[in-house]
């Protein structure tokens, strides 16, 4: 098991440059940095080559996260949007591969966060999502990339809210590089049992996000970490465990994640680094790796 952190912990914008964080997370002792792929198509080949070199020099693996926008939604009822979504993913995956990234996770099958001001068509969106992921799976596989379909809570997406729904979706897609992704923050809202949800995903679990129920770093709240660790061991999970803390207000990250109060307790960057380092030690101890 390898441990990582989403660099957005320190930032306000999904567009924030991730290059400078590679060395920082290495110094904090992480194995992985998760980067936002939302704006990766704006990076030049020289930028990506420099970041890849920095990752190699620092012994860091990269993974990618993404919340596709409404205009790139693979499950849209509008065929032109689905087409734009496919083109966006092909370009994004091509650039992601330049960083030797093998895992991209998020609401790849849909868009994020969902606009609930209009009625949603869960069945239709799910069916088009299966087709959309099926349509990009081989492209990703040829680049050695796994597509990890994140199960999100009801307030952020309607298509997949439980591990059981995620597993059924992934089985219907039926491609070896399409996997289920779970996140303790979302599980805490939707699942009856953390252990059961992880066991339900079993060998299909491809990526795992951690965070407390208020999205602070692991170890400071009331998440049942021992139960989670036992279940991950039980299914012999050897993939990435990436903490995804969101603690700062402001910017598009603050508004998309709905952080309306300072969850850092006024921490400066040095204290945020220390919190991340402590959360890593806690995660290695309680989850393994
Ligand atoms: O858990 C999440 C959203 O609540 C997601 O992992 C990411 O934040 C999203 O895909 C943006 O990268
Ligand atoms: Mn997540």
Coordinates of C-alpha atoms and ligand atoms in Angstrom, one line a residue:
X1 CA 0.0 0.0 0.0
X2 CA 1.3 3.4 -0.9
X3 CA 0.2 6.7 0.7
X4 CA -0.4 10.0 -0.9
X5 CA -2.0 13.4 -0.5
X6 CA -4.0 15.6 -2.9
X7 CA -2.0 18.8 -3.3
X8 CA -5.3 20.8 -3.4
X9 CA -5.1 20.7 0.5
X10 CA -2.8 23.7 0.2
X11 CA -4.6 25.5 -2.6
X12 CA -7.8 27.5 -3.5
X13 CA -8.0 26.7 -7.2
X14 CA -8.1 23.5 -9.2
X15 CA -5.9 25.4 -11.7
X16 CA -3.1 25.8 -9.2
X17 CA 0.2 24.6 -10.5
X18 CA 1.2 21.2 -9.0
X19 CA 4.8 21.1 -10.0
X20 CA 6.2 22.8 -6.9
X21 CA 4.4 20.4 -4.6
X22 CA 6.3 17.2 -5.7
X23 CA 9.3 18.0 -3.6
X24 CA 7.2 19.3 -0.7
X25 CA 5.2 16.0 -0.3
X26 CA 8.4 14.0 -0.8
X27 CA 10.0 15.9 2.1
X28 CA 6.8 15.2 4.2
X29 CA 7.4 11.5 3.6
X30 CA 4.6 10.6 1.2
X31 CA 5.0 8.0 -1.6
X32 CA 2.4 9.7 -3.9
X33 CA 1.2 13.1 -4.9
X34 CA -2.3 13.3 -6.4
X35 CA -2.6 16.2 -8.9
X36 CA -5.7 17.8 -10.4
X37 CA -6.1 16.9 -14.1
X38 CA -8.7 19.6 -14.7
X39 CA -6.2 22.0 -16.4
X40 CA -3.4 19.6 -17.4
X41 CA -4.0 20.3 -21.1
X42 CA -2.7 23.8 -20.4
X43 CA 0.8 22.5 -19.4
X44 CA 3.4 22.4 -22.0
X45 CA 5.4 19.2 -22.8
X46 CA 8.4 20.9 -21.3
X47 CA 6.5 21.6 -18.0
X48 CA 5.3 18.0 -17.9
X49 CA 8.8 16.6 -18.6
X50 CA 10.2 18.8 -15.8
X51 CA 7.5 17.6 -13.3
X52 CA 8.1 14.0 -14.3
X53 CA 11.8 14.4 -13.7
X54 CA 11.2 16.1 -10.4
X55 CA 9.0 13.1 -9.4
X56 CA 11.7 10.6 -10.4
X57 CA 14.4 12.6 -8.6
X58 CA 12.2 12.7 -5.4
X59 CA 11.0 9.1 -5.6
X60 CA 7.4 10.2 -5.9
X61 CA 4.6 8.6 -7.8
X62 CA 1.8 10.7 -9.3
X63 CA -1.9 9.9 -9.4
X64 CA -4.6 12.2 -10.9
X65 CA -8.0 13.4 -9.7
X66 CA -10.7 15.1 -11.8
X67 CA -14.2 16.4 -11.4
X68 CA -15.2 16.9 -15.1
X69 CA -17.2 20.0 -15.9
X70 CA -20.8 20.0 -17.2
X71 CA -19.5 20.8 -20.7
X72 CA -17.3 17.6 -20.7
X73 CA -19.9 15.3 -19.3
X74 CA -19.6 11.8 -20.8
X75 CA -23.2 11.0 -19.7
X76 CA -24.9 14.2 -21.0
X77 CA -28.2 13.7 -22.9
X78 CA -26.6 16.1 -25.5
X79 CA -24.5 14.1 -28.0
X80 CA -22.3 17.2 -28.7
X81 CA -21.4 17.4 -25.0
X82 CA -20.6 13.7 -24.9
X83 CA -18.4 14.1 -28.0
X84 CA -16.6 17.1 -26.3
X85 CA -16.2 15.0 -23.2
X86 CA -14.5 12.1 -25.1
X87 CA -12.2 14.5 -26.9
X88 CA -11.3 16.2 -23.5
X89 CA -10.6 12.8 -21.9
X90 CA -8.4 11.7 -24.8
X91 CA -6.3 14.8 -24.6
X92 CA -6.2 14.7 -20.8
X93 CA -5.2 11.0 -20.7
X94 CA -2.5 11.7 -23.3
X95 CA -1.0 14.4 -21.1
X96 CA -1.6 12.5 -17.8
X97 CA 0.5 9.6 -19.4
X98 CA 3.4 12.0 -19.9
X99 CA 3.7 12.1 -16.1
X100 CA 3.7 8.2 -16.0
X101 CA 0.4 8.4 -14.1
X102 CA -1.3 5.0 -14.0
X103 CA -4.4 6.0 -12.0
X104 CA -7.0 8.7 -12.6
X105 CA -10.0 8.9 -10.3
X106 CA -13.1 11.0 -9.8
X107 CA -16.6 11.3 -11.3
X108 CA -15.3 10.3 -14.8
X109 CA -18.6 8.8 -15.7
X110 CA -20.5 12.0 -15.1
X111 CA -19.7 15.6 -14.1
X112 CA -19.0 17.2 -10.7
X113 CA -20.5 18.8 -8.7
X114 CA -23.9 18.1 -10.0
X115 CA -26.4 21.0 -10.6
X116 CA -29.6 19.9 -8.8
X117 CA -31.5 23.0 -9.8
X118 CA -33.1 20.9 -12.5
X119 CA -34.5 17.3 -12.2
X120 CA -31.9 14.5 -12.8
X121 CA -32.3 11.4 -14.9
X122 CA -30.3 8.8 -12.9
X123 CA -31.1 5.8 -15.2
X124 CA -30.4 7.7 -18.4
X125 CA -27.2 9.3 -17.0
X126 CA -26.0 5.9 -15.7
X127 CA -26.6 4.2 -19.1
X128 CA -24.8 6.9 -21.0
X129 CA -22.1 6.9 -18.4
X130 CA -21.4 3.2 -18.9
X131 CA -21.2 3.8 -22.6
X132 CA -19.0 6.8 -22.2
X133 CA -16.5 5.0 -19.9
X134 CA -16.6 2.0 -22.2
X135 CA -15.7 4.3 -25.1
X136 CA -12.5 5.7 -23.5
X137 CA -11.4 2.6 -21.6
X138 CA -9.2 1.1 -24.3
X139 CA -7.6 4.5 -25.1
X140 CA -6.7 4.7 -21.4
X141 CA -5.5 1.1 -21.3
X142 CA -3.2 1.7 -24.3
X143 CA -1.5 4.4 -22.1
X144 CA -1.4 2.0 -19.1
X145 CA -4.0 4.1 -17.2
X146 CA -6.7 2.7 -14.9
X147 CA -10.0 4.7 -14.8
X148 CA -11.2 4.7 -11.2
X149 CA -14.9 5.6 -11.0
X150 CA -15.5 7.5 -7.7
X151 CA -18.6 6.7 -5.6
X152 CA -19.8 10.1 -4.3
X153 CA -22.4 11.2 -1.8
X154 CA -25.9 12.3 -2.9
X155 CA -25.2 16.0 -2.6
X156 CA -22.4 15.9 -5.2
X157 CA -23.6 13.3 -7.7
X158 CA -26.7 11.1 -8.3
X159 CA -25.3 8.3 -10.5
X160 CA -23.3 6.2 -8.0
X161 CA -23.7 6.7 -4.2
X162 CA -22.7 3.3 -2.8
X163 CA -20.0 0.8 -3.3
X164 CA -22.6 -1.7 -4.5
X165 CA -23.7 0.8 -7.2
X166 CA -20.1 1.4 -8.2
X167 CA -19.4 -2.3 -8.5
X168 CA -22.5 -2.9 -10.7
X169 CA -21.4 0.0 -12.9
X170 CA -17.9 -1.2 -13.3
X171 CA -19.0 -4.8 -14.0
X172 CA -21.3 -3.5 -16.7
X173 CA -18.5 -1.5 -18.3
X174 CA -16.5 -4.8 -18.2
X175 CA -13.1 -3.4 -19.0
X176 CA -10.0 -4.6 -17.0
X177 CA -8.7 -1.1 -16.4
X178 CA -12.0 0.4 -15.1
X179 CA -12.2 0.1 -11.3
X180 CA -14.2 1.3 -8.4
X181 CA -12.9 4.2 -6.2
X182 CA -14.2 4.8 -2.7
X183 CA -13.7 7.8 -0.4
X184 CA -14.3 7.7 3.3
X185 CA -15.9 11.1 3.4
X186 CA -18.7 10.0 0.9
X187 CA -18.9 6.5 2.5
X188 CA -19.6 8.1 5.9
X189 CA -22.8 9.6 4.4
X190 CA -24.0 6.8 2.3
X191 CA -22.8 3.4 3.5
X192 CA -24.3 1.3 6.4
X193 CA -20.9 -0.2 7.0
X194 CA -17.4 0.9 6.0
X195 CA -16.1 -2.7 6.2
X196 CA -18.9 -4.1 4.1
X197 CA -18.6 -1.4 1.5
X198 CA -14.8 -2.1 1.1
X199 CA -15.4 -5.9 1.0
X200 CA -18.2 -5.3 -1.7
X201 CA -15.6 -3.5 -3.8
X202 CA -13.1 -6.2 -3.1
X203 CA -10.7 -6.9 -6.0
X204 CA -12.4 -4.1 -8.1
X205 CA -11.2 -1.4 -5.7
X206 CA -8.7 0.6 -7.7
X207 CA -8.2 3.8 -5.7
X208 CA -9.0 5.0 -2.2
X209 CA -9.5 8.5 -0.8
X210 CA -9.4 9.2 2.9
X211 CA -10.5 12.1 5.1
X212 CA -12.5 12.7 8.2
X213 CA -16.3 13.4 8.1
X214 CA -15.6 17.1 7.9
X215 CA -12.7 16.5 5.4
X216 CA -9.9 17.3 7.9
X217 CA -6.8 15.1 7.8
X218 CA -7.2 11.4 8.8
X219 CA -6.7 10.8 12.5
X220 CA -8.2 13.9 14.0
X221 CA -11.9 13.0 13.9
X222 CA -14.3 10.1 14.5
X223 CA -13.9 8.0 11.3
X224 CA -13.7 4.2 12.2
X225 CA -10.1 3.9 10.9
X226 CA -9.5 0.5 12.5
X227 CA -12.5 -1.0 10.7
X228 CA -11.4 0.6 7.5
X229 CA -7.8 -0.7 7.9
X230 CA -9.0 -4.2 8.7
X231 CA -11.2 -4.3 5.6
X232 CA -8.5 -3.0 3.3
X233 CA -6.2 -5.8 4.7
X234 CA -8.9 -8.4 4.3
X235 CA -9.3 -7.6 0.6
X236 CA -5.5 -7.5 0.2
X237 CA -5.7 -4.0 -1.1
X238 CA -2.2 -3.0 -2.4
X239 CA -3.2 0.2 -4.3
X240 CA -2.9 3.9 -3.4
X241 CA -4.5 5.4 -0.3
X242 CA -4.6 9.2 -0.9
X243 CA -5.7 11.6 1.8
X244 CA -7.9 14.3 0.4
X245 CA -8.2 16.9 3.1
X246 CA -10.1 20.1 2.3
X247 CA -9.8 22.6 5.1
X248 CA -9.5 26.1 3.5
X249 CA -12.3 28.5 2.5
X250 CA -12.2 30.4 -0.8
X251 CA -11.7 30.0 -4.5
X252 CA -13.3 27.3 -6.7
X253 CA -12.1 24.6 -4.4
X254 CA -13.7 26.2 -1.3
X255 CA -17.0 26.7 -3.2
X256 CA -17.1 23.3 -5.0
X257 CA -16.3 21.4 -1.8
X258 CA -18.5 23.8 0.3
X259 CA -15.9 24.8 2.9
X260 CA -17.7 27.7 4.6
X261 CA -15.4 27.9 7.7
X262 CA -11.7 27.7 8.4
X263 CA -11.1 24.1 9.3
X264 CA -7.3 24.7 9.8
X265 CA -7.8 26.4 13.1
X266 CA -5.9 29.3 11.6
X267 CA -2.9 27.2 10.7
X268 CA 0.0 28.7 8.7
X269 CA 1.7 26.6 6.0
X270 CA 4.2 25.1 8.5
X271 CA 1.3 23.9 10.7
X272 CA -0.6 22.5 7.7
X273 CA 2.6 20.6 6.7
X274 CA 2.9 19.2 10.2
X275 CA -0.8 18.1 10.2
X276 CA -0.2 16.3 6.9
X277 CA 2.9 14.6 8.3
X278 CA 1.1 13.5 11.4
X279 CA -1.9 12.2 9.3
X280 CA 0.6 10.2 7.2
X281 CA 2.1 8.5 10.2
X282 CA -1.4 7.8 11.5
X283 CA -2.5 6.4 8.2
X284 CA 0.6 4.1 7.8
X285 CA 0.0 2.8 11.3
X286 CA -3.7 2.2 11.1
X287 CA -4.2 1.3 7.4
X288 CA -0.9 -0.4 6.7
X289 CA 2.0 0.4 4.3
Ligands
LIG1 O1 -14.1 13.5 -3.4 C1 -14.2 14.2 -4.3 C2 -15.2 15.3 -4.3 O2 -15.9 15.4 -3.2 C3 -13.2 14.0 -5.5 O3 -12.3 13.1 -5.1 C4 -12.5 15.2 -5.9 O4 -12.5 16.3 -5.0 C5 -12.9 15.8 -7.3 O5 -12.9 14.7 -8.2 C6 -12.0 16.9 -7.8 O6 -10.7 16.4 -8.1
LIG2 MN1 -12.5 11.9 -3.2

